[in-house]
Tab-separated table of C-alpha atoms and ligand atoms in Angstrom:
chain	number	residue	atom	x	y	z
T	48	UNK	CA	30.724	9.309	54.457
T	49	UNK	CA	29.927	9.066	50.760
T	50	UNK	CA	26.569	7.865	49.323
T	51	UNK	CA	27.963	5.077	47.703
T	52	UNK	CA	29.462	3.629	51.113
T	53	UNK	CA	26.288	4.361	52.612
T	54	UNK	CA	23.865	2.587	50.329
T	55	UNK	CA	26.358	-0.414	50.774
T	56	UNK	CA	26.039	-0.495	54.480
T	57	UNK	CA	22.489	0.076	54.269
T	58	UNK	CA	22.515	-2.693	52.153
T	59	UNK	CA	24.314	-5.008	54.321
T	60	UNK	CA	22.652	-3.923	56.908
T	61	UNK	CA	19.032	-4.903	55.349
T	62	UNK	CA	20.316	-8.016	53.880
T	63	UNK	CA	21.223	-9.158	57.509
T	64	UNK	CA	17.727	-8.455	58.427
T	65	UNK	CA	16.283	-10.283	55.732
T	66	UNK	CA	14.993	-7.153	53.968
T	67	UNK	CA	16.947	-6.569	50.764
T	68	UNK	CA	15.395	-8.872	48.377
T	69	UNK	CA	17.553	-10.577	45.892
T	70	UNK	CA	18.810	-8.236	42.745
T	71	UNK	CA	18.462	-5.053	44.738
T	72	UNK	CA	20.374	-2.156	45.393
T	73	UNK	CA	19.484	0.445	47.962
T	74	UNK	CA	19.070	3.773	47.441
T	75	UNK	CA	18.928	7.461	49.478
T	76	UNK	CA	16.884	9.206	46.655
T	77	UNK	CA	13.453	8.780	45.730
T	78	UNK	CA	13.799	8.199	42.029
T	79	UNK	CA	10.413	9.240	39.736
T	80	UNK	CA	9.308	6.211	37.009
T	81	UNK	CA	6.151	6.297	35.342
T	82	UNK	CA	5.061	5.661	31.717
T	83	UNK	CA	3.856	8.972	30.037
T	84	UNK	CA	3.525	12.621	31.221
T	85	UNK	CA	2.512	13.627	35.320
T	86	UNK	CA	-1.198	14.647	34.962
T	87	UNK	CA	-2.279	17.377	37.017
T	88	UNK	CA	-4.723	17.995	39.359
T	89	UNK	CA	-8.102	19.768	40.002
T	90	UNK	CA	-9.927	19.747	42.519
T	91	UNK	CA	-13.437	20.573	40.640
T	92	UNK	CA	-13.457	17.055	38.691
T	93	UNK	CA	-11.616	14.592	40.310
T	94	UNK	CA	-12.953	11.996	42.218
T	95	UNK	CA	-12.169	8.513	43.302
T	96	UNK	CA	-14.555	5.897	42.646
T	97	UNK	CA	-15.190	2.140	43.668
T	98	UNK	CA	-17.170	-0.438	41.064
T	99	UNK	CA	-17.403	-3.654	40.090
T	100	UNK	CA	-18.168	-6.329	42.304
T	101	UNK	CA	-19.146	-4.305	45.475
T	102	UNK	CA	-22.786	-4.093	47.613
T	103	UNK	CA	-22.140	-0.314	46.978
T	104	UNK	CA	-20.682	1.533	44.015
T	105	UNK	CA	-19.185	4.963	46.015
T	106	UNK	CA	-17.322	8.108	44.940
T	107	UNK	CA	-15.548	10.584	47.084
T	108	UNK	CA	-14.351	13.894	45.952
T	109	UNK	CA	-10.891	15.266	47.961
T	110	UNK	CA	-12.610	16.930	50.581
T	111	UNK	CA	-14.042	13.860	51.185
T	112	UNK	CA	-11.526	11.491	51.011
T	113	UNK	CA	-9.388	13.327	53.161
T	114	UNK	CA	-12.104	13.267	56.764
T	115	UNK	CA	-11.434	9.203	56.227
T	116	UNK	CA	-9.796	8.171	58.926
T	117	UNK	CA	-5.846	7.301	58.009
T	118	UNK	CA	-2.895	5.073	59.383
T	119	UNK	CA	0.700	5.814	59.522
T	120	UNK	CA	3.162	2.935	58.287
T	121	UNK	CA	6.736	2.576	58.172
T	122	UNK	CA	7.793	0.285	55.075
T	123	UNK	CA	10.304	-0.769	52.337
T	124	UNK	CA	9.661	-0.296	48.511
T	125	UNK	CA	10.983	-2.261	46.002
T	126	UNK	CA	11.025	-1.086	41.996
T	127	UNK	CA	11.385	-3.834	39.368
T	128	UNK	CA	14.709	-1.293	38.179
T	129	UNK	CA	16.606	-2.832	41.260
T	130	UNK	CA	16.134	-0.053	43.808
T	131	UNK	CA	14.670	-0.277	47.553
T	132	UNK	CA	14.553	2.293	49.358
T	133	UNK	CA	14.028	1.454	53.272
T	134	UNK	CA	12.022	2.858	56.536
T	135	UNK	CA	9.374	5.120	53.942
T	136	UNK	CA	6.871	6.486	56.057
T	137	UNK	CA	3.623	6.794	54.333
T	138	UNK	CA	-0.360	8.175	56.038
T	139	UNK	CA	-3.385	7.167	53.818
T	140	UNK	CA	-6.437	5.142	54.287
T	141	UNK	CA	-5.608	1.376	55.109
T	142	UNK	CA	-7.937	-0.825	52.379
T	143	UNK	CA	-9.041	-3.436	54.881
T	144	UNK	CA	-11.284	-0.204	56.436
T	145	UNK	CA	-11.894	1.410	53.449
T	146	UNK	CA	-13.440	-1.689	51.856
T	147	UNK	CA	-15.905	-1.103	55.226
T	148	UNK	CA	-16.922	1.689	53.908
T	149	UNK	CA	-18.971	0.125	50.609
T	150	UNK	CA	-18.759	-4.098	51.175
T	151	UNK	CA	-17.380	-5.990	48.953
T	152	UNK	CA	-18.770	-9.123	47.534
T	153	UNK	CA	-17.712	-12.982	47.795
T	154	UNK	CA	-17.108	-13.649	44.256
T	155	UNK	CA	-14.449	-10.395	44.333
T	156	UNK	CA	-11.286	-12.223	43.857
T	157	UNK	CA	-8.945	-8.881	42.246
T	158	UNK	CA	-8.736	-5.786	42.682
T	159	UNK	CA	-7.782	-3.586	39.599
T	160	UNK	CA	-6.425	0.009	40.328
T	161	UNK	CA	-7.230	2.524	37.427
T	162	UNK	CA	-5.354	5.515	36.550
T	163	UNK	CA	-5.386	9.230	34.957
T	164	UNK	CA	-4.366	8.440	31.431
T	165	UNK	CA	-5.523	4.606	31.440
T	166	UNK	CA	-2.397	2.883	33.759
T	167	UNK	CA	-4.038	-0.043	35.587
T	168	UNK	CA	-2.709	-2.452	37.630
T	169	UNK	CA	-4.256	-5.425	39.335
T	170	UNK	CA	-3.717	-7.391	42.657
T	171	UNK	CA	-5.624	-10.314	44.296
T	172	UNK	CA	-7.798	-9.473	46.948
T	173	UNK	CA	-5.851	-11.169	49.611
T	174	UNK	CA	-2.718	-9.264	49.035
T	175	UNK	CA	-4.704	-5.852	49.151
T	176	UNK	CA	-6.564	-6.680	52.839
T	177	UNK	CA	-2.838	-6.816	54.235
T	178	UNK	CA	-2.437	-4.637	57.288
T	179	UNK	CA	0.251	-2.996	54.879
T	180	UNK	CA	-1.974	-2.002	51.917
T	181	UNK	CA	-3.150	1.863	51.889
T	182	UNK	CA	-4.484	4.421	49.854
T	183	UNK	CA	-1.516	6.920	50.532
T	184	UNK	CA	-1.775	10.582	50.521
T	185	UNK	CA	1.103	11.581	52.945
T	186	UNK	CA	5.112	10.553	52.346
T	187	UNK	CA	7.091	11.669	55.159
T	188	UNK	CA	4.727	13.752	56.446
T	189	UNK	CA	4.003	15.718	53.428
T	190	UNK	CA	1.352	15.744	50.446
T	191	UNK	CA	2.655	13.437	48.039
T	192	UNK	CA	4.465	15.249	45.173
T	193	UNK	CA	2.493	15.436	41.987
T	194	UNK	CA	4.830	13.157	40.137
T	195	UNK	CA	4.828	10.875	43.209
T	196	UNK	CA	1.002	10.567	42.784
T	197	UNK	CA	-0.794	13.191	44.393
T	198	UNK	CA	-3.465	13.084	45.085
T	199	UNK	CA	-3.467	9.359	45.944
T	200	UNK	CA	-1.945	6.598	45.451
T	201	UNK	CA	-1.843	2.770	46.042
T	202	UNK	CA	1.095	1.471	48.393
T	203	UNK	CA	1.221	-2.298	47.883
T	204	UNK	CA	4.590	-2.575	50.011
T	205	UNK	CA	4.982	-6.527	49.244
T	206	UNK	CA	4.888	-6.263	45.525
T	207	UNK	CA	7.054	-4.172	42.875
T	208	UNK	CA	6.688	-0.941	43.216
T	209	UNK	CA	4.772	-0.684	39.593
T	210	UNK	CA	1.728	-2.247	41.526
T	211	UNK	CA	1.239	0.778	43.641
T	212	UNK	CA	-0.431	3.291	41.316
T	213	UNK	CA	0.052	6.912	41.150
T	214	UNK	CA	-2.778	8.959	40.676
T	215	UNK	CA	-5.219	6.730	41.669
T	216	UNK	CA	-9.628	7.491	40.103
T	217	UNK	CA	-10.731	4.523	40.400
T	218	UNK	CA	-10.650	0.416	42.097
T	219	UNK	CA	-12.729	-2.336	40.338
T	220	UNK	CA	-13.177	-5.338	42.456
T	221	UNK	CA	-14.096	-8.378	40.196
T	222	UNK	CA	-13.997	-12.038	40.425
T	223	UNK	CA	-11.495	-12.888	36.886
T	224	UNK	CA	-8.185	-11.721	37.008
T	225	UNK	CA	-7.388	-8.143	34.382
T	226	UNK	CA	-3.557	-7.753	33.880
T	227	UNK	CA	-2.809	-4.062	33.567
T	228	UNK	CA	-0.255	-1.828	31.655
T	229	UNK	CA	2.768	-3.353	32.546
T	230	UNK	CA	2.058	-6.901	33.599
T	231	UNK	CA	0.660	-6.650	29.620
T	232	UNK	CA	3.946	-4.845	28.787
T	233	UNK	CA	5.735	-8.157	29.994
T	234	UNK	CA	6.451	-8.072	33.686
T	235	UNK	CA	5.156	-10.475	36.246
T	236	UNK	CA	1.976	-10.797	37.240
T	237	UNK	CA	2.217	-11.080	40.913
T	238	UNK	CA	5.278	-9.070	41.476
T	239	UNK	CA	6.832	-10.609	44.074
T	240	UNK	CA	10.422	-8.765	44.758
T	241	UNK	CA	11.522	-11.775	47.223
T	242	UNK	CA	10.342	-14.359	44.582
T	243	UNK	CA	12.208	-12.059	42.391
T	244	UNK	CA	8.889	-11.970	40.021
T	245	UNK	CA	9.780	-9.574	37.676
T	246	UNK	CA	9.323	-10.319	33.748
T	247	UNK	CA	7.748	-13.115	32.435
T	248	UNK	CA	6.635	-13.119	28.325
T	249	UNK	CA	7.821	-10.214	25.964
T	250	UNK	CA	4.301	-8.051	25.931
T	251	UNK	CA	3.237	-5.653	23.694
T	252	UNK	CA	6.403	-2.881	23.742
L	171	MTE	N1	-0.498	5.845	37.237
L	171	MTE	C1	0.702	5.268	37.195
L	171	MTE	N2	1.168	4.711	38.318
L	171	MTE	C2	2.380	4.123	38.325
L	171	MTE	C3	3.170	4.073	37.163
L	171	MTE	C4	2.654	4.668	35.975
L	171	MTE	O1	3.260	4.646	34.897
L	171	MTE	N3	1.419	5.267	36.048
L	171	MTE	N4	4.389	3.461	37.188
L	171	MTE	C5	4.644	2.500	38.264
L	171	MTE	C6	6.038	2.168	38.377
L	171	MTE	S1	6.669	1.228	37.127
L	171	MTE	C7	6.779	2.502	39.480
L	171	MTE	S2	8.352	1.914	39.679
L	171	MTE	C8	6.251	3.393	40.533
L	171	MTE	C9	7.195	4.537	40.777
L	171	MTE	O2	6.698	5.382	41.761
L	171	MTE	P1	7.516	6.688	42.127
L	171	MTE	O3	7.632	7.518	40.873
L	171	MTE	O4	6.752	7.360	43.208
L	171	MTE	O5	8.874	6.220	42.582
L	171	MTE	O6	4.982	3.912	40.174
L	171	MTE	C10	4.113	2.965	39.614
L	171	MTE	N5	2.816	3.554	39.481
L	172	MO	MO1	8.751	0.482	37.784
């Protein structure tokens, strides 16, 4: 069978099941999309930090990170470019525990992911203590590829994909709201692919 009649199956299939959401095609590839050059990676400087509005400000180097305890979860992602791709399987360290790890204050209301280079992105709270929400390190049983993120990523599975952030240093927890790169570039603040959230204002590009 072609890919073509595939991805239409597959998209009959999910829209049966309530899981294509509206303007999407599937797709069988995992496509690459990010603003500006992959960085690399070195082990020697890079850390992952937590600030803002926590009890504990924390940082973990990669040996560290990776002796966290991780989940496995099967999901769909959906990019604001009209692709889903269904049934990813993804291991990393679910938020809800690694929030444990440092407490997090009342008045935290978002939580802002930052980026080598400068990409944020930013997502209330709530969304991020879904069971769903992880700090991935594994796709399909492998490191992530560098231009999929490695060495971590977000996976926000109920948002556009642009809200789970590749190469992930950093997560602020504050109490106002900080739009990042592209909800200033224009799209939709919250993202939502079945509310079909996707631009709002003309931004800064
Ligand atoms: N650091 C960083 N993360 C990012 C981006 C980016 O430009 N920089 N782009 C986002 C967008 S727009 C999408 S669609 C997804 C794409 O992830 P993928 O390349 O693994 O498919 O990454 C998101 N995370
Ligand atoms: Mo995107």
């Amino acid at each position: 069978m072609n890919d073509l009649l595939k991805r239409r199956q597959l998209e009959q299939k999910m829209k049966a099941e309530g899981r294509l959401p509206p303007g999407q095609s599937a797709t069988l590839d995992f496509p690459v999309l990010h603003y500006g050059p992959t960085p690399g990676f070195s082990e020697a400087t890079w850390d992952l930090r937590v600030f803002g509005l926590v009890d504990q400000e924390m940082r973990w180097t990669w040996a560290e990170f990776q002796k966290l305890p991780t989940v496995k979860i099967t999901t769909d992602i959906h990019c604001v470019t009209r692709w889903s791709k269904f049934d990813t399987e993804w291991e990393g360290v679910r938020f809800r525990d690694f929030m444990k790890l440092f407490g997090v204050k009342p008045e935290a209301k978002f939580v802002i992911a930052h980026c080598e280079y400068g990409y944020t992105t930013n997502t209330p709270l709530e969304i991020m203590m879904d069971d769903d929400v992880m700090l991935a390190y594994k796709f399909d049983g492998q490191f992530l590829d560098q231009e999929h993120g490695f060495p971590v990523r977000t996976l926000v599975p109920k948002r556009y994909f642009w809200k789970s952030a590749k190469w992930l240093r950093g997560l602020e927890f504050s109490a106002t709201d900080k739009p990042g790169f592209w909800e200033n570039a224009g799209y939709h603040n919250e993202g939502d692919p079945f509310k079909e959230q996707r631009m709002t204002r003309r931004g800064f590009f």
